[in-house]
Coordinates of C-alpha atoms and ligand atoms in Angstrom, one line a residue:
M8 CA 14.0 2.0 13.3
H9 CA 15.1 3.9 10.1
F10 CA 18.7 2.8 10.7
I11 CA 17.8 -0.8 11.2
Q12 CA 15.8 -0.7 8.0
M13 CA 18.6 0.9 6.0
G14 CA 21.1 -1.7 7.4
L15 CA 18.9 -4.6 6.5
R16 CA 18.2 -3.0 3.0
S17 CA 22.0 -2.8 2.4
A18 CA 22.3 -6.5 3.4
F19 CA 19.5 -7.5 1.1
D20 CA 20.9 -5.4 -1.8
Y21 CA 24.3 -7.0 -1.4
A22 CA 22.8 -10.5 -1.4
E23 CA 20.4 -9.8 -4.2
R24 CA 23.1 -8.5 -6.5
A25 CA 25.2 -11.6 -5.8
L26 CA 22.2 -13.9 -6.5
D27 CA 21.4 -11.9 -9.7
R28 CA 24.7 -13.2 -11.1
L29 CA 23.6 -16.8 -10.3
F30 CA 19.9 -16.8 -11.2
G31 CA 19.4 -13.6 -13.2
P32 CA 17.1 -10.8 -12.0
N33 CA 13.9 -12.5 -13.0
A34 CA 14.6 -15.7 -11.0
N35 CA 16.3 -14.1 -8.1
P36 CA 14.8 -15.9 -5.1
L37 CA 15.0 -12.9 -2.8
G38 CA 12.7 -11.0 -5.3
Q39 CA 10.2 -13.8 -5.2
L40 CA 9.8 -14.7 -1.6
G41 CA 6.0 -14.4 -1.4
A42 CA 5.6 -16.4 -4.6
L43 CA 8.0 -19.0 -3.2
G44 CA 5.9 -19.2 0.0
Y45 CA 2.9 -20.2 -2.1
F46 CA 4.9 -22.6 -4.2
L47 CA 6.3 -24.4 -1.2
F48 CA 2.8 -24.6 0.3
W49 CA 1.6 -26.6 -2.7
I50 CA 4.7 -28.9 -2.6
V51 CA 4.0 -29.6 1.1
T52 CA 0.3 -30.2 0.3
V53 CA 0.9 -32.6 -2.6
S54 CA 3.7 -34.5 -0.7
G55 CA 1.5 -34.5 2.4
F56 CA -1.4 -36.2 0.5
Y57 CA 1.0 -38.9 -0.7
V58 CA 2.4 -39.5 2.8
F59 CA -1.1 -39.5 4.3
A60 CA -2.2 -42.2 1.9
V61 CA 0.3 -44.7 3.4
F62 CA 0.3 -43.4 6.9
D63 CA -1.5 -45.3 9.7
T64 CA -3.2 -43.0 12.1
G65 CA -3.4 -45.5 15.0
V66 CA -1.1 -44.7 18.0
A67 CA 0.3 -48.2 17.9
R68 CA 1.0 -48.3 14.2
A69 CA 1.9 -44.7 13.3
F70 CA 5.6 -45.2 13.9
Q71 CA 5.8 -48.5 12.0
S72 CA 4.0 -47.0 9.0
V73 CA 6.6 -44.1 8.9
E74 CA 9.4 -46.6 9.2
W75 CA 7.9 -48.5 6.3
M76 CA 8.1 -45.4 4.2
S77 CA 11.7 -44.5 5.0
G78 CA 12.8 -48.2 4.9
P79 CA 11.8 -50.5 2.1
H80 CA 9.8 -47.8 0.3
W81 CA 12.3 -45.0 0.5
W82 CA 12.3 -44.5 -3.2
H83 CA 8.7 -43.2 -3.3
A84 CA 7.1 -42.8 0.1
G85 CA 10.4 -42.0 1.9
L86 CA 11.2 -39.5 -0.8
M87 CA 7.8 -37.9 -0.4
R88 CA 8.3 -37.8 3.4
S89 CA 11.6 -36.0 3.0
F90 CA 10.1 -33.6 0.5
H91 CA 7.3 -32.9 2.9
R92 CA 9.8 -32.2 5.7
Y93 CA 12.3 -30.1 3.8
A94 CA 9.7 -28.1 1.9
S95 CA 8.0 -27.2 5.3
D96 CA 11.4 -26.2 6.7
L97 CA 12.1 -24.1 3.6
M98 CA 8.7 -22.4 3.9
I99 CA 9.7 -21.1 7.4
V100 CA 13.0 -19.7 6.0
V101 CA 11.2 -18.1 3.1
M102 CA 8.5 -16.6 5.3
L103 CA 10.9 -15.1 7.7
L104 CA 13.1 -13.7 5.0
H105 CA 9.9 -12.3 3.3
L106 CA 8.9 -10.7 6.6
V107 CA 12.3 -9.1 7.1
R108 CA 12.6 -7.9 3.5
E109 CA 9.1 -6.2 3.6
F110 CA 10.2 -4.6 6.8
A111 CA 13.5 -3.4 5.3
L112 CA 11.7 -2.0 2.2
D113 CA 9.2 -0.2 4.5
R114 CA 6.3 -1.7 2.6
F115 CA 3.8 -2.1 5.5
R116 CA 2.8 1.3 6.8
G117 CA -0.2 3.5 6.4
A118 CA -2.9 2.1 4.1
R119 CA -0.5 -0.8 3.4
W120 CA -0.9 -2.2 7.0
F121 CA -3.2 -5.0 5.9
S122 CA -0.7 -7.5 4.3
W123 CA 1.6 -7.1 7.2
F124 CA -1.1 -7.5 9.8
T125 CA -2.6 -10.6 8.2
G126 CA 1.0 -12.0 7.8
V127 CA 1.3 -12.3 11.6
P128 CA -1.3 -15.1 12.1
L129 CA 0.3 -16.8 9.1
I130 CA 3.4 -17.3 11.2
A131 CA 1.3 -18.9 14.0
F132 CA -0.6 -21.2 11.7
L133 CA 2.6 -22.3 9.9
Y134 CA 4.2 -23.2 13.2
V135 CA 1.1 -25.1 14.4
C136 CA 1.2 -27.1 11.1
G137 CA 4.9 -28.0 11.7
V138 CA 4.5 -28.9 15.3
T139 CA 1.5 -31.2 14.7
G140 CA 3.4 -32.8 11.9
Y141 CA 6.4 -33.7 14.1
W142 CA 3.9 -35.1 16.6
L143 CA 2.3 -37.6 14.2
V144 CA 5.5 -39.6 13.5
W145 CA 5.2 -40.8 17.2
D146 CA 8.9 -41.3 17.7
K147 CA 11.0 -39.9 20.6
L148 CA 11.0 -36.4 19.2
A149 CA 7.2 -36.6 18.8
Q150 CA 6.9 -37.7 22.5
Y151 CA 9.0 -34.7 23.5
V152 CA 6.9 -32.4 21.4
A153 CA 3.7 -33.9 22.8
T154 CA 4.7 -33.6 26.4
T155 CA 6.2 -30.1 26.1
S156 CA 3.3 -28.8 24.0
T157 CA 0.6 -30.1 26.3
E158 CA 2.5 -28.8 29.4
L159 CA 2.7 -25.4 27.7
L160 CA -1.1 -25.5 26.9
D161 CA -1.9 -26.7 30.5
W162 CA 0.0 -23.7 31.9
M163 CA -2.8 -21.5 30.6
P164 CA -6.2 -22.3 32.2
I165 CA -7.8 -23.2 28.8
F166 CA -8.8 -26.8 29.3
G167 CA -10.8 -28.2 32.3
E168 CA -8.6 -31.3 32.6
P169 CA -4.8 -31.1 32.1
I170 CA -4.2 -32.6 28.6
A171 CA -0.6 -33.6 29.5
R172 CA -2.2 -36.5 31.4
N173 CA -2.7 -38.2 28.1
F174 CA 1.0 -38.8 28.0
L175 CA 1.6 -40.1 31.5
D176 CA 1.8 -43.8 30.5
P177 CA 1.0 -45.9 27.4
S178 CA -2.5 -46.8 28.6
S179 CA -3.6 -43.2 28.9
L180 CA -3.1 -42.4 25.2
S181 CA -6.0 -43.2 23.0
D182 CA -6.4 -43.5 19.2
R183 CA -9.1 -40.8 19.5
F184 CA -6.6 -38.3 20.7
F185 CA -4.3 -39.2 17.8
T186 CA -7.1 -38.9 15.3
L187 CA -7.8 -35.4 16.6
L188 CA -4.2 -34.6 16.0
V189 CA -4.4 -35.9 12.4
F190 CA -7.5 -33.7 12.0
L191 CA -5.6 -30.7 13.3
H192 CA -2.7 -31.4 10.9
I193 CA -5.1 -31.2 8.0
A194 CA -7.4 -28.5 9.2
V195 CA -4.8 -25.9 10.1
P196 CA -3.2 -25.9 6.7
I197 CA -6.6 -25.2 5.2
I198 CA -7.0 -22.2 7.5
L199 CA -3.4 -21.2 6.6
L200 CA -4.3 -21.3 2.9
F201 CA -7.4 -19.1 3.6
V202 CA -5.4 -16.5 5.5
M203 CA -2.7 -16.6 2.7
W204 CA -5.5 -15.7 0.3
V205 CA -6.8 -12.9 2.6
H206 CA -3.1 -11.7 2.9
I207 CA -3.0 -10.7 -0.8
Q208 CA -6.5 -9.3 -1.1
R209 CA -5.4 -5.6 -1.0
I210 CA -2.8 -5.8 -3.7
S211 CA -3.3 -6.1 -7.4
G212 CA -1.7 -8.9 -9.5
P213 CA 0.2 -10.5 -6.6
K214 CA 2.9 -12.9 -7.7
V215 CA 1.8 -16.2 -6.3
N216 CA 3.8 -18.4 -8.8
P217 CA 7.6 -18.1 -9.0
P218 CA 9.2 -18.1 -12.5
R219 CA 9.6 -21.6 -14.0
L220 CA 13.3 -21.5 -13.7
L221 CA 13.2 -20.8 -10.0
G222 CA 10.4 -23.3 -9.4
G223 CA 12.5 -25.9 -11.2
I224 CA 15.6 -25.1 -9.1
V225 CA 13.7 -25.4 -5.9
L226 CA 12.3 -28.8 -6.9
V227 CA 15.7 -30.1 -7.9
A228 CA 17.3 -28.8 -4.7
L229 CA 14.6 -30.5 -2.6
T230 CA 15.1 -33.8 -4.5
V231 CA 18.9 -33.7 -4.0
V232 CA 18.6 -32.9 -0.3
S233 CA 15.9 -35.6 0.2
L234 CA 18.1 -38.2 -1.4
L235 CA 21.3 -37.2 0.4
M236 CA 19.8 -36.6 3.8
P237 CA 16.5 -38.5 4.0
A238 CA 14.1 -37.5 6.8
V239 CA 14.4 -40.2 9.6
S240 CA 12.7 -40.9 12.9
Q241 CA 14.4 -40.9 16.3
G242 CA 13.3 -44.3 17.6
P243 CA 9.8 -45.2 18.8
A244 CA 8.1 -43.2 21.5
D245 CA 7.9 -44.9 24.9
L246 CA 5.7 -43.2 27.4
A247 CA 7.3 -45.2 30.2
R248 CA 10.5 -43.3 29.7
I249 CA 11.5 -39.6 29.5
P250 CA 12.4 -39.0 25.8
S251 CA 15.9 -37.6 26.0
P252 CA 18.1 -36.7 24.4
V253 CA 16.3 -35.7 21.2
R254 CA 17.6 -33.8 18.1
L255 CA 15.4 -30.7 17.8
D256 CA 14.4 -29.0 14.5
S257 CA 15.9 -25.6 15.0
L258 CA 13.3 -24.0 12.7
Y259 CA 10.0 -25.3 14.0
L260 CA 11.0 -26.2 17.6
I261 CA 13.3 -23.3 18.4
L262 CA 11.2 -22.2 21.4
Y263 CA 10.8 -25.8 22.8
P264 CA 13.8 -25.8 25.2
L265 CA 12.4 -22.6 26.8
A266 CA 8.8 -24.0 26.8
D267 CA 10.2 -27.2 28.5
R268 CA 12.0 -25.4 31.2
A269 CA 9.7 -22.3 31.8
P270 CA 6.3 -22.5 30.1
G271 CA 5.3 -19.1 31.6
V272 CA 8.3 -17.3 30.2
A273 CA 7.6 -19.0 26.8
W274 CA 4.1 -17.7 26.8
V275 CA 5.3 -14.2 27.6
A276 CA 7.9 -14.4 24.8
L277 CA 5.2 -15.6 22.3
A278 CA 2.7 -12.9 23.3
A279 CA 5.4 -10.2 23.1
I280 CA 6.5 -11.3 19.6
G281 CA 2.9 -11.4 18.5
V282 CA 2.0 -8.0 19.9
V283 CA 5.2 -6.3 18.7
L284 CA 4.7 -7.7 15.2
A285 CA 1.1 -6.8 15.0
L286 CA 1.8 -3.2 16.1
V287 CA 4.8 -2.6 13.8
P288 CA 2.7 -1.0 10.9
F289 CA 1.2 1.5 13.3
L290 CA 4.3 2.6 15.3
P291 CA 4.8 5.5 15.0
P292 CA 1.5 6.6 13.5
R293 CA 2.1 8.0 10.1
R294 CA 0.2 10.9 8.5
Q295 CA -1.3 9.7 5.3
P296 CA -0.9 12.1 2.4
A297 CA -4.3 13.1 0.8
I298 CA -5.7 10.3 -1.3
A299 CA -6.2 10.4 -5.0
K300 CA -9.2 12.6 -6.2
V301 CA -11.3 12.1 -9.3
F302 CA -12.3 15.0 -11.5
L303 CA -15.3 13.7 -13.4
D304 CA -15.3 16.5 -16.0
H305 CA -11.9 15.0 -17.2
C306 CA -12.7 11.3 -16.7
N307 CA -14.1 9.3 -19.5
G308 CA -14.3 6.0 -17.5
C309 CA -11.6 4.3 -19.6
G310 CA -10.4 2.2 -16.6
R311 CA -6.7 2.6 -17.3
C312 CA -6.1 3.9 -13.8
V313 CA -8.1 0.9 -12.3
A314 CA -5.8 -1.5 -14.2
D315 CA -2.6 0.3 -13.0
C316 CA -3.4 0.9 -9.3
P317 CA -1.2 -1.6 -7.4
Y318 CA -3.4 -1.6 -4.3
E319 CA -6.9 -2.4 -5.6
A320 CA -7.9 1.1 -4.5
L321 CA -9.9 2.0 -7.7
Q322 CA -13.1 0.6 -9.1
L323 CA -15.3 1.5 -12.1
A324 CA -18.9 2.4 -11.1
P325 CA -21.9 3.6 -13.1
R326 CA -21.7 7.2 -14.2
T327 CA -23.4 9.7 -11.8
D328 CA -22.9 13.0 -13.5
G329 CA -25.2 12.5 -16.6
A330 CA -22.2 12.5 -19.0
V331 CA -22.3 10.3 -22.1
Y332 CA -19.8 7.8 -20.7
R333 CA -21.0 4.6 -19.0
S334 CA -18.5 4.5 -16.1
E335 CA -16.6 6.7 -13.7
V336 CA -13.8 5.8 -11.4
V337 CA -14.2 5.6 -7.6
V338 CA -11.4 5.7 -5.0
D339 CA -11.5 3.5 -1.9
A340 CA -10.0 5.8 0.7
S341 CA -8.9 3.0 3.0
K342 CA -6.7 1.4 0.3
C343 CA -5.1 4.4 -1.5
V344 CA -1.5 5.0 -0.5
S345 CA -1.1 8.2 -2.6
C346 CA 1.5 6.7 -4.9
G347 CA 0.3 8.7 -7.9
I348 CA 0.6 5.8 -10.4
C349 CA -3.1 6.4 -11.5
V350 CA -2.2 10.1 -12.3
G351 CA 0.5 8.9 -14.8
S352 CA -1.9 6.4 -16.4
C353 CA -4.8 8.8 -17.1
P354 CA -5.2 10.0 -20.8
S355 CA -6.1 13.5 -19.4
T356 CA -2.7 13.8 -17.8
T357 CA -0.7 15.5 -20.5
P358 CA 1.5 18.5 -20.1
F359 CA 0.8 19.6 -23.7
R360 CA -2.7 20.7 -22.8
R361 CA -3.1 24.4 -23.3
T362 CA -5.7 25.1 -20.6
G363 CA -4.5 27.5 -18.0
D364 CA -5.9 25.3 -15.2
L365 CA -4.4 21.9 -15.9
V366 CA -6.9 19.3 -14.5
T367 CA -6.6 15.6 -15.0
G368 CA -9.1 12.7 -14.6
I369 CA -7.5 11.7 -11.3
D370 CA -4.9 13.6 -9.3
L371 CA -3.1 13.8 -5.9
P372 CA -4.4 16.9 -4.0
D373 CA -1.0 17.3 -2.1
Y374 CA 1.0 17.3 -5.4
S375 CA -1.2 17.9 -8.5
F376 CA -0.1 17.3 -12.0
A377 CA -0.4 21.0 -12.7
R378 CA 2.2 21.6 -10.0
M379 CA 4.4 18.8 -11.4
R380 CA 4.4 20.5 -14.8
A381 CA 5.1 23.9 -13.3
D382 CA 8.0 22.4 -11.2
V383 CA 9.6 20.9 -14.3
I384 CA 9.4 24.2 -16.2
A385 CA 10.8 26.1 -13.2
A386 CA 13.6 23.6 -12.6
C387 CA 14.6 23.6 -16.2
A388 CA 14.2 27.4 -16.7
A389 CA 17.4 28.0 -14.6
P390 CA 20.4 28.9 -16.7
R391 CA 22.6 25.9 -17.6
E392 CA 26.3 25.4 -18.0
G393 CA 26.5 22.4 -20.1
R394 CA 24.1 19.8 -21.3
R395 CA 21.2 19.6 -18.9
V396 CA 19.5 16.4 -17.7
L397 CA 16.1 16.3 -16.1
A398 CA 16.0 13.5 -13.5
I399 CA 12.5 12.2 -12.7
V400 CA 13.2 10.5 -9.4
C401 CA 11.3 8.1 -7.1
K402 CA 11.8 9.2 -3.5
H403 CA 12.2 5.6 -2.4
G404 CA 14.9 4.6 -4.9
G405 CA 18.6 5.3 -5.6
G406 CA 17.9 8.8 -6.8
R407 CA 16.5 10.0 -3.5
K408 CA 19.7 11.9 -2.6
L409 CA 20.3 13.5 -6.1
A410 CA 21.1 17.2 -5.7
A411 CA 20.2 19.7 -8.3
S412 CA 23.0 21.6 -10.1
P413 CA 23.2 24.0 -13.1
D414 CA 23.1 20.9 -15.3
L415 CA 20.8 18.7 -13.4
A416 CA 17.1 19.4 -12.7
V417 CA 15.5 17.0 -10.2
L418 CA 11.8 16.2 -10.0
E419 CA 11.1 13.9 -7.0
L420 CA 7.9 11.9 -7.0
P421 CA 6.3 9.2 -4.8
C422 CA 6.7 6.9 -7.8
V423 CA 8.3 7.4 -11.2
A424 CA 5.1 6.0 -12.7
M425 CA 3.3 9.1 -11.6
A426 CA 5.0 10.9 -14.4
P427 CA 3.2 10.2 -17.7
P428 CA 5.5 9.4 -20.7
S429 CA 4.3 12.7 -22.3
L430 CA 6.2 14.5 -19.6
V431 CA 9.5 13.2 -21.1
D432 CA 8.3 14.2 -24.6
F433 CA 7.3 17.7 -23.2
A434 CA 10.8 18.2 -21.5
L435 CA 12.7 17.2 -24.7
S436 CA 10.4 18.7 -27.4
R437 CA 10.2 22.0 -25.5
K438 CA 14.0 21.9 -25.2
L439 CA 13.7 22.3 -21.4
A440 CA 16.4 19.6 -21.0
D441 CA 18.9 17.9 -23.3
G442 CA 18.2 14.5 -21.8
V443 CA 15.8 12.8 -19.3
A444 CA 16.8 10.2 -16.8
I445 CA 14.0 8.2 -15.1
V446 CA 15.4 7.0 -11.8
G447 CA 13.2 4.4 -10.1
C448 CA 13.6 1.7 -7.5
S449 CA 15.5 -1.5 -8.2
E450 CA 13.6 -3.8 -10.6
R451 CA 13.2 -6.5 -7.9
S452 CA 11.9 -4.2 -5.2
C453 CA 9.7 -1.4 -6.5
Y454 CA 8.4 0.4 -3.4
N455 CA 5.0 0.7 -5.1
R456 CA 5.1 -2.9 -6.4
L457 CA 4.3 -2.1 -10.1
G458 CA 5.6 1.3 -10.7
V459 CA 8.9 0.1 -12.4
E460 CA 7.0 -2.5 -14.4
W461 CA 4.4 0.0 -15.7
T462 CA 7.0 2.6 -16.5
K463 CA 9.1 0.1 -18.5
Q464 CA 6.0 -1.0 -20.4
R465 CA 4.9 2.5 -21.2
L466 CA 8.3 3.5 -22.5
A467 CA 8.5 0.3 -24.6
Q468 CA 5.0 1.2 -26.1
E469 CA 3.5 -2.0 -24.5
R470 CA 1.1 -0.2 -22.2
D471 CA -1.0 3.0 -22.4
P472 CA -0.2 5.8 -22.1
Y473 CA 3.0 5.1 -24.1
L474 CA 6.0 7.2 -25.1
R475 CA 5.5 8.6 -28.6
S476 CA 7.9 7.4 -31.3
R477 CA 9.1 10.9 -32.1
V478 CA 10.9 11.1 -28.7
P479 CA 14.7 10.5 -29.4
R480 CA 15.5 7.4 -27.3
E481 CA 19.2 8.3 -27.1
R482 CA 18.2 11.2 -24.9
L483 CA 16.4 9.0 -22.4
A484 CA 17.9 6.7 -19.8
T485 CA 16.1 4.5 -17.3
I486 CA 18.0 3.8 -14.1
W487 CA 16.7 1.2 -11.7
A488 CA 18.5 1.3 -8.4
S489 CA 17.7 0.6 -4.8
A490 CA 17.9 3.3 -2.0
T491 CA 21.4 2.2 -1.1
E492 CA 22.8 2.5 -4.6
T493 CA 23.0 6.3 -4.8
G494 CA 26.6 6.3 -6.2
A495 CA 25.6 4.1 -9.2
V496 CA 22.8 6.5 -10.0
A497 CA 25.1 9.6 -10.2
S498 CA 27.5 7.7 -12.5
A499 CA 24.6 6.5 -14.8
I500 CA 23.3 10.1 -15.1
E501 CA 26.9 11.3 -15.9
E502 CA 27.1 8.7 -18.6
L503 CA 23.8 9.8 -20.1
R504 CA 25.0 13.4 -20.1
T505 CA 28.4 12.5 -21.6
N506 CA 26.8 10.7 -24.5
L507 CA 24.1 13.2 -25.3
P508 CA 24.1 14.7 -28.8
P509 CA 23.8 18.6 -28.5
L510 CA 20.4 20.1 -29.0
A511 CA 20.0 22.5 -31.9
S512 CA 19.1 25.4 -29.6
D513 CA 21.7 24.8 -26.9
A514 CA 21.5 27.8 -24.7
G515 CA 25.2 27.8 -23.9
P516 CA 26.9 28.2 -20.5
R517 CA 25.1 30.1 -17.8
P518 CA 25.3 29.7 -14.0
G519 CA 22.5 28.7 -11.6
G520 CA 20.2 25.6 -10.9
L521 CA 16.9 24.7 -9.4
S522 CA 15.3 21.6 -7.9
A523 CA 11.7 20.6 -8.1
R524 CA 11.7 18.3 -5.1
Q525 CA 8.4 17.1 -3.7
P526 CA 6.7 19.5 -1.3
E527 CA 7.0 18.9 2.4
E528 CA 3.4 17.6 2.8
M529 CA 4.2 14.6 0.6
R530 CA 7.3 13.7 2.6
S531 CA 6.1 11.2 5.1
Ligands
HEM629 C1 2.9 -18.3 4.5 C2 3.6 -17.2 4.5 C3 3.4 -16.0 3.6 C4 3.1 -16.1 2.2 C5 2.9 -17.3 1.4 C6 3.1 -14.7 1.7 C7 2.8 -14.4 0.5 C8 2.8 -13.1 0.0 C9 2.6 -12.7 -1.4 C10 2.4 -13.6 -2.5 C11 2.7 -11.3 -1.4 C12 2.5 -10.5 -2.7 C13 3.9 -10.2 -3.3 C14 3.7 -9.3 -4.5 O1 3.4 -9.8 -5.6 O2 3.9 -8.0 -4.3 C15 3.0 -10.9 -0.1 C16 3.1 -9.5 0.2 C17 3.4 -9.1 1.5 N1 3.5 -9.8 2.6 FE1 3.5 -11.9 2.7 N2 3.4 -13.9 2.8 C18 3.6 -14.7 3.9 C19 3.9 -14.2 5.2 C20 4.0 -12.9 5.5 C21 4.4 -12.4 6.8 C22 4.7 -13.3 8.0 C23 4.4 -11.1 6.8 C24 4.7 -10.1 7.9 C25 4.3 -10.2 9.1 C26 4.1 -10.7 5.4 C27 4.0 -9.4 5.0 C28 3.8 -9.0 3.7 C29 3.8 -7.6 3.2 C30 4.1 -6.4 4.1 C31 3.6 -7.7 1.8 C32 3.6 -6.5 0.9 C33 2.3 -5.8 0.7 C34 2.5 -4.6 -0.1 O3 3.3 -4.5 -1.0 O4 1.7 -3.6 0.2 N3 3.9 -11.8 4.7 N4 3.0 -11.9 0.7
SF4_630 S1 -2.6 7.1 -5.8 FE1 -3.8 6.1 -7.4 S2 -2.6 4.3 -8.0 FE2 -1.8 4.9 -6.0 S3 -3.0 3.8 -4.5 FE3 -4.1 5.7 -4.8 S4 -5.6 5.2 -6.3 FE4 -4.1 3.6 -6.4
SF4_631 S1 -7.6 6.8 -16.4 FE1 -8.4 8.9 -16.2 S2 -10.1 8.9 -17.7 FE2 -9.6 6.7 -17.4 S3 -11.0 6.0 -15.7 FE3 -9.1 6.7 -14.7 S4 -9.5 8.9 -14.2 FE4 -11.0 8.3 -15.7

């Protein structure tokens, strides 16, 4: 599975870098797939209301009303019909790309199973929305969809009477059945929206709106395609004839040829896809590193960690230890992924504290801040040959393969935002290193969602805890690179080293080197 993921990640990296040049990193569509899914849902809803206002739900008149839209009223109703069709198609493409990208980035395991698991029914609901939509037009394609879908449903012993009977001849199809279909085409999107809302409940600050530029580009593209290739029907349905041949939509109706020929095999394929997708987050089972632990004696209830946790795993609650503060922080064990971002946000997490036993307000039991500080000191205590760089590396980003050398000390963390900015200050002011490189994931695909963003804001003094002004910025580099861009990271570190001004107390050439990589128990 790892090799498939790395292959897919390389493909996404390649495509994303190319799209960066066209759209810029902020509007890169591949970095905004979830938000685009939401945006397209609203476009489909608005255009759907418009189309519904002029649609006739009677069996006999449905086709004529659709023809009326695409014929004399093409410039408003026809345009909206095409918008509705193409935005729905694009939603499938966006959803499937989003699924594959989250898989490639490995953002679905352990405590993060929830978004993936709730994404699986989203696929089913979106397909039901599309299929019922094609049905409503009541053209030849609709007739094919109706007969194939009902034969597929009849294959399972769900209904007492075979529903395919409704499509045997014109007299057997009633307006009531058609009204039920209209109801389904409206009710299922409401359920879809509800599940979309559930889908993002366990992540903080989910992006549900794309940047304006990207939204504008999507709207313009949909308008152009709708004008150049308006959605058209395939001739009126006629239950007295077998509706063939029909042009199938290869996105929504991809399984229909199989369902038509072998409904049993189609059911097996659907069930297999559903079960495999639902089990993906749990196969193989992954040992969860110990979750964040609160140390009340060092917590003043400021809430910074609550604001920074990307997974809604922290909450403020009334104080229980009788201290003067009003609140304390509480960890939800089922949501914590042990990313350590809360450790980096706590005001008690400072390496300058003189206490022998360095305790923070919130810490990771498997890799405490005290150990991180000791690791930095140990890594940088080794004799150096030239100018030494301390690389603070995210284990999911482009620095994951960096090897320590006499001039490079490496501190590997579950997320670069676990390191508070004071650690950079500490390394430079104590002259442990001549320069510090923070090497995180690519800006578009932070493994821990918000780690890159919070680190950038802390270094720019836009978010607490921020990097003090006294820290010489020319000795600090931030490198954002995805797991496949290891070569670019090595070059960027070399560039930092080459441009470093010498420290007053440069120790001179000495051999040796040490790495402060993460302990084995954190590597999962
Ligand atoms: C209608 C279709 C869908 C929409 C609109 C949608 C939307 C979203 C949004 C807005 C996010 C949050 C992105 C962020 O700000 O980090 C997200 C995350 C995610 N989605 Fe979807 N999604 C859809 C379908 C799916 C499907 C089919 C799957 C997989 C089966 C899936 C898996 C995930 C995962 C794994 C995450 C990341 C959670 C994390 O970072 O822990 N989604 N989705
Ligand atoms: S380690 Fe901290 S920031 Fe990360 S998920 Fe757990 S509580 Fe949230
Ligand atoms: S950031 Fe630290 S002090 Fe503030 S609430 Fe969280 S644990 Fe407590």
